[in-house]
Amino acid sequence: MRTVVLVLALLALLVGPTWGAAQPIPIGALYGITGGMSSIDAPGANGMRLAAKEINARGGVLGRPIRLVVEDGKTDQTATTTAMSRLINVHRVVAVGGLNDTTFVLAAGPIAQKARVPFVTAGATAPQIPEQVGDYMFMAPFGDDAQAYVGADYAYRTLNARRAWILTDQAYDFTKTLTRFFKERWTKNGGTVALEDQYRGGDTDFSAQITRLRAQRPAPDLLFVSAVPNEAGLIIKQIRQAGIRTPIVSGDGFDTPLIVSVPGPELADNVHFTTHAYVQPDSPKPEVQAFIKAYRAAYNRNPENAFAALGYDTLYLIVDAIRRAGSTDRAKIRDALAATRGFKGVTGTITYEGGRRVPKKSVTVIKVTRGKLAFAAEITP
Amino acid sequence: MRAAVLLRTGGTAAAAVLLLLLAERTLNEYHLRLLNVVGINVILATSLNLTNGFTGIFSLGHAGFMAVGAYAGTLLTFPVARKAMLLPDLPRWLAQVEWPFLPALLAGGALAALAAVAVGWPVLRLRGHYLAVATLGFMVIVQVLATNLDRYTRGALGINGIPPYTTLWWVAACVAATLVVLGHLLDSGVGRALRAVRDDDLVAQALGIPVARYRLGALTLGAGFAGVAGVLWAHLITVISPGAFSFLLTFQIVVMVVVGGMGSLSGSVVAAVLLTLVPEGLRRLEQGAVVAGLTIPPLFGLSQIVLACALVLVMIYRPAGLLGQAEVGWRHLRHLRDLRQRRLPAREAEERG
């Protein structure tokens, strides 16, 4: 009997301290930190880590610190799904944020949905994601419909264009969707389409498409290019080298340093693209300034692109929901997320309206003039 | 003797079923998922070894055959209601089928095997590098077809929401079937003929072995199992897109075969298990940690670096792979026991013969 009491007392001593201290709340960050998505997923993960550090420095949430568990999906579907499963079953996270590509979100999402763990994608923009995955799936960025609509409105009203040439990469879900929504709004606005041309991701020579563009009479006054970062710079370069100075408009696939470095500052001119935020030191917005300062302090460089800010916002969004839920219960966090109204982030204000889990959010337009990026407009579609 | 074989087989099967039951009851979803991935990789590695290791056809098309199986299986099991939404342009006969898993598995394997016959016919006239490049070409063609046949594959968008039929039991059954078929085949006269074709096809031909037919047969069978693995994979991940069946995937499987030993079935099994589990084990290190007050920063990419170094070391110290052409199995365990009892019947028989 005495030994039993002794053992119990010892156990209490061992367990006691952890009972007393606040247990950290585990939250998952899933990104393709290595592999093809690295250039946008690694900054995203850095953004989330920065947010975690700040939140804990301010005392965490519900009186408990958070523990951000970062897993690498390796830009591979098998590795991404096992990583999601590991976050849920081994680390027992209360929510997961991350991933910037639709294909990987659609692979990892159903695992979180089945386990009833809220999952917020930081950067995947296909608007049908939450519908296809389920009620535990949320998007932190706007949908492609929103940015394509803003692109079309901006081209029609600000650039005063009426006749568009459309070039679409056929290899991606994202580029095809963007074109579809752009065309829908463009024709509704009253614009006409001179020619719809296409290429395939990985192509390096666009002379055939450019020849067809030059043959158009009357000449189009707008070039809408639906591309991913890989080809963005090359297309600008070859169009401008052909002597065509018509404005080029695109989506967040153009949010990459490649659009200036590949064509060079002389040719990277009169290019406009929609994206999540203008995260540059000359931004007029104080919250962006604060984010850039914190990012510089933590990583010794400016944020690489808007995906760093999206990762940062995603974690704050999740933690905000935990605070409003007043609990780490996953179902309550889900309900709190769904009830998010006017959450102010670096990349805009997030509101989930009418049961939709794609936020109504403002879209930023960036203008490139002779290699220099500048904030052009912020439009809520 | 016959009874002993039956007893042994039955005993192994019973033990395997017990282990699986135990695994299903005690392991969490993550570990079960990993086991499934291990099983699928075992099927892929052993079936590739049949062509690359045992028959001397260095194929780089395995991911292509896997893709054929994955897409075929998916189109057959995909719920009719969701087909109408996601794939509205499917031909009627395909839009109205919704098969159970088993026939879809078999059909996926059969279609991949059929593709292998079509490809093998012209390609197997080539040798060495030419053959490798031609099979790689097949893989690229499959990828391009999957990207462009929007009606059937949704192109680059891929098909998502595939019913998650793949369970530990299906994977285990497929692994067992693969190992039994390949093991028996390689132990038979056919297996010896395949090795003869690999070592010297002229001599094999002189011995009366129909070299072309045997090579085509090996490629077809290997592709069939790759197709089955593809169906399993699609119903485990629940999303397929052309990008997944890339050169990287083929390369991963080839590495498993080379590391395990070209021409060793058990070597492929060992390598598939190791090369799947070791990177997962390294995840903890990648995340960084605080050990005894020291903060280790996160080192993402570490698992790939460790794996690459391990590969280089294996190639330096064991160029023939971990097991070379040796096998580990029942017979070898028995041989060990015999050695211990100093009976060595096999060796004696060999010497007498």
XYZ file of C-alpha atoms in Angstrom, chain A residues 68-381:
314
model
C 3.464 25.954 -34.726
C 4.359 22.552 -36.220
C 5.809 23.071 -39.703
C 5.721 20.100 -42.088
C 7.265 19.934 -45.559
C 4.984 18.540 -48.273
C 7.989 18.435 -50.651
C 5.787 19.536 -53.600
C 4.762 15.887 -53.868
C 1.243 14.576 -53.474
C 2.198 11.486 -51.469
C 4.448 13.468 -49.124
C 1.844 16.242 -48.764
C -0.890 13.811 -47.743
C 1.322 11.926 -45.270
C 2.465 15.249 -43.816
C -1.161 16.347 -43.313
C -1.929 13.013 -41.687
C 1.112 13.376 -39.432
C 0.023 16.849 -38.321
C -3.425 15.559 -37.413
C -2.680 12.137 -35.940
C 0.757 12.578 -34.415
C 0.888 16.262 -33.481
C -2.864 16.444 -32.857
C -3.081 20.004 -34.193
C -6.317 21.931 -33.646
C -6.135 23.569 -37.096
C -3.880 23.627 -40.161
C -2.852 26.481 -42.452
C -0.697 26.617 -45.565
C -0.235 25.415 -49.159
C -0.434 27.792 -52.119
C -1.317 25.369 -54.919
C -4.783 24.026 -55.654
C -3.662 20.486 -56.614
C -1.991 19.959 -53.270
C -4.829 21.545 -51.311
C -7.273 19.172 -52.998
C -5.046 16.233 -51.980
C -4.500 17.285 -48.348
C -7.890 18.911 -47.726
C -10.019 15.744 -47.624
C -7.778 14.280 -44.899
C -8.392 17.287 -42.660
C -12.085 17.253 -43.571
C -12.428 13.569 -42.619
C -10.691 14.190 -39.285
C -12.779 17.364 -38.797
C -9.762 19.646 -38.488
C -10.185 23.203 -39.832
C -7.812 23.792 -42.763
C -7.151 27.273 -44.145
C -5.281 27.419 -47.445
C -2.933 30.377 -47.416
C -2.634 30.934 -51.153
C -4.584 28.516 -53.362
C -7.057 30.645 -55.289
C -9.422 28.226 -57.092
C -12.799 29.476 -55.794
C -14.398 26.005 -55.814
C -11.942 24.524 -53.257
C -14.091 24.855 -50.090
C -17.136 23.500 -51.890
C -15.225 20.473 -53.169
C -13.447 19.629 -49.917
C -16.095 20.341 -47.292
C -17.199 22.558 -44.423
C -13.826 22.486 -42.593
C -12.013 23.999 -45.603
C -11.394 27.758 -45.763
C -9.492 30.085 -48.073
C -7.420 33.029 -46.858
C -6.881 34.547 -50.345
C -9.535 35.818 -52.727
C -10.755 33.447 -55.440
C -9.533 33.604 -59.030
C -12.932 34.929 -60.031
C -12.322 38.040 -57.911
C -8.869 38.823 -59.284
C -9.954 38.157 -62.889
C -12.954 40.476 -62.449
C -10.717 43.201 -61.029
C -8.255 42.681 -63.895
C -11.068 43.074 -66.430
C -12.530 46.164 -64.712
C -9.118 47.794 -64.371
C -8.293 47.154 -68.031
C -11.647 48.510 -69.188
C -11.917 51.552 -66.923
C -8.380 52.577 -65.991
C -6.510 51.476 -69.124
C -9.489 52.323 -71.337
C -8.944 49.225 -73.448
C -11.716 47.716 -75.611
C -10.134 45.012 -77.776
C -8.223 42.219 -76.012
C -5.801 39.545 -77.124
C -5.854 36.644 -74.649
C -2.973 34.191 -74.184
C -3.556 31.218 -71.857
C -1.275 28.517 -70.491
C -3.170 25.255 -71.046
C -1.104 23.299 -68.503
C -2.599 24.739 -65.331
C -5.957 24.773 -63.659
C -5.178 28.272 -62.399
C -4.412 29.851 -65.782
C -7.445 28.330 -67.492
C -9.768 29.440 -64.678
C -8.335 32.951 -64.690
C -8.959 33.317 -68.427
C -12.502 31.986 -68.111
C -13.453 34.551 -65.446
C -11.594 37.389 -67.187
C -13.435 36.763 -70.452
C -16.771 36.570 -68.648
C -16.334 40.016 -67.054
C -14.553 41.554 -70.039
C -17.358 40.819 -72.482
C -19.953 41.833 -69.885
C -18.176 45.180 -69.542
C -18.480 45.619 -73.298
C -14.970 44.650 -74.387
C -14.314 42.450 -77.403
C -11.870 39.592 -77.827
C -9.659 39.887 -80.918
C -8.000 36.487 -80.592
C -7.682 33.770 -77.974
C -4.334 32.038 -78.219
C -2.627 29.420 -76.067
C 0.644 27.733 -75.157
C 1.708 25.061 -72.719
C 3.715 25.495 -69.498
C 7.369 24.760 -70.251
C 7.309 26.399 -73.714
C 10.110 28.902 -74.242
C 9.382 30.223 -77.729
C 6.259 32.331 -78.239
C 7.059 33.667 -81.725
C 4.145 31.821 -83.358
C 1.658 33.402 -80.941
C 3.273 36.835 -81.343
C 3.109 36.570 -85.158
C -0.611 35.845 -84.930
C -0.995 38.786 -82.545
C 0.697 41.149 -85.033
C -1.579 39.976 -87.819
C -4.648 41.259 -85.949
C -6.437 44.205 -87.627
C -7.344 46.465 -85.925
C -4.547 45.895 -83.431
C -5.706 44.860 -79.933
C -5.257 47.534 -77.259
C -4.892 45.021 -74.389
C -2.854 41.839 -73.949
C -4.244 39.575 -71.222
C -1.621 36.923 -70.412
C -2.716 34.095 -68.123
C 0.619 32.604 -67.062
C 2.471 31.125 -64.080
C 5.773 32.618 -62.804
C 7.947 30.316 -64.914
C 6.939 31.792 -68.293
C 5.834 35.261 -67.128
C 9.167 36.988 -67.761
C 9.824 35.234 -71.067
C 6.457 36.210 -72.529
C 6.897 39.890 -71.595
C 10.396 39.862 -73.058
C 9.401 38.335 -76.397
C 6.319 40.545 -76.851
C 8.284 43.724 -76.134
C 11.221 42.598 -78.287
C 8.763 42.258 -81.170
C 8.116 45.991 -80.784
C 4.611 45.655 -79.346
C 4.106 48.209 -76.569
C 0.424 47.448 -75.812
C -0.372 47.165 -72.060
C -0.074 43.640 -70.636
C -2.454 42.558 -67.844
C -2.196 39.373 -65.766
C -2.998 37.770 -62.401
C -0.919 36.842 -59.350
C 1.089 34.406 -61.488
C 3.024 37.557 -62.415
C 3.841 38.301 -58.748
C 7.444 37.185 -59.134
C 10.772 39.024 -59.501
C 11.146 37.164 -62.831
C 8.893 39.674 -64.646
C 11.623 42.280 -64.269
C 14.811 40.197 -64.152
C 14.125 38.153 -67.320
C 13.139 40.929 -69.778
C 15.300 43.533 -68.071
C 14.044 46.928 -66.787
C 13.865 48.458 -70.300
C 11.415 45.878 -71.639
C 9.480 45.292 -68.396
C 7.227 48.230 -69.086
C 3.482 48.901 -69.128
C 2.754 45.613 -67.315
C -0.131 45.438 -64.833
C -1.087 42.525 -62.619
C -3.557 41.713 -59.845
C -2.281 40.203 -56.607
C -2.950 39.824 -52.890
C -1.011 42.789 -51.559
C 1.685 45.244 -52.492
C 4.411 44.105 -50.093
C 7.155 46.587 -50.952
C 8.901 49.150 -48.722
C 7.169 52.042 -50.559
C 3.673 50.727 -49.788
C 1.309 53.449 -48.569
C -0.334 51.151 -45.990
C 0.915 51.176 -42.363
C 0.051 47.498 -41.705
C 2.174 46.458 -44.702
C 5.007 48.673 -43.447
C 4.817 47.023 -40.019
C 4.847 43.555 -41.579
C 7.874 44.344 -43.758
C 9.737 45.705 -40.732
C 9.009 42.598 -38.662
C 9.932 40.295 -41.569
C 13.215 42.126 -42.085
C 14.011 41.891 -38.388
C 13.349 38.138 -38.370
C 14.903 37.057 -41.681
C 17.226 39.908 -42.716
C 15.472 40.482 -46.037
C 12.310 41.978 -47.457
C 9.349 39.618 -47.901
C 9.942 37.753 -51.182
C 6.332 38.116 -52.362
C 2.730 38.402 -51.203
C 2.672 34.735 -50.162
C 4.787 35.578 -47.111
C 2.082 38.020 -46.057
C -0.652 35.474 -46.822
C 1.035 32.893 -44.548
C 1.306 35.550 -41.848
C -2.380 36.482 -42.194
C -3.457 32.824 -42.239
C -2.059 32.108 -38.789
C -3.509 35.311 -37.334
C -6.865 34.376 -38.861
C -6.756 30.921 -37.226
C -5.663 32.323 -33.858
C -8.375 34.988 -34.057
C -10.917 32.208 -34.528
C -9.512 30.270 -31.562
C -9.829 33.385 -29.417
C -13.405 34.031 -30.485
C -14.271 30.346 -30.039
C -12.854 30.567 -26.509
C -11.839 26.947 -26.883
C -9.475 24.639 -28.745
C -12.347 22.414 -29.767
C -12.003 21.901 -33.524
C -15.718 22.176 -34.281
C -15.955 25.431 -32.314
C -12.884 26.819 -34.122
C -14.540 25.925 -37.428
C -17.709 27.754 -36.469
C -15.708 30.778 -35.320
C -13.757 30.791 -38.606
C -16.985 30.658 -40.590
C -18.259 33.615 -38.565
C -15.191 35.770 -39.352
C -16.276 39.341 -40.168
C -13.915 42.161 -41.015
C -10.690 40.442 -39.946
C -7.934 42.949 -40.769
C -4.812 41.353 -42.242
C -1.807 42.566 -44.203
C -3.330 41.293 -47.446
C -6.731 42.884 -46.875
C -9.868 42.434 -44.855
C -11.367 38.942 -44.634
C -15.098 38.360 -44.292
C -16.834 35.063 -44.926
C -20.287 36.015 -46.145
C -23.411 33.951 -46.493
C -21.815 30.636 -45.546
C -19.159 31.026 -48.253
C -15.684 30.031 -47.155
C -13.987 32.075 -49.892
C -13.404 35.539 -48.418
C -14.733 38.728 -49.877
C -11.454 40.567 -50.064
C -9.886 43.487 -51.846
C -7.568 42.885 -54.817
C -4.401 44.915 -55.340
C -3.269 45.987 -58.806
C 0.453 46.545 -59.331
C 1.862 48.479 -62.250
C 5.347 47.923 -63.671
C 6.965 50.914 -65.376
C 10.473 50.481 -66.760
C 11.265 47.711 -64.297
C 9.841 49.592 -61.307
C 6.882 48.150 -59.405
C 4.302 50.556 -58.041
C 0.950 50.286 -56.304
C -1.754 51.110 -58.886
C -5.124 50.410 -57.286
C -6.965 48.464 -54.624
C -10.370 47.284 -55.772
C -13.031 45.203 -54.059
C -14.946 43.359 -56.765
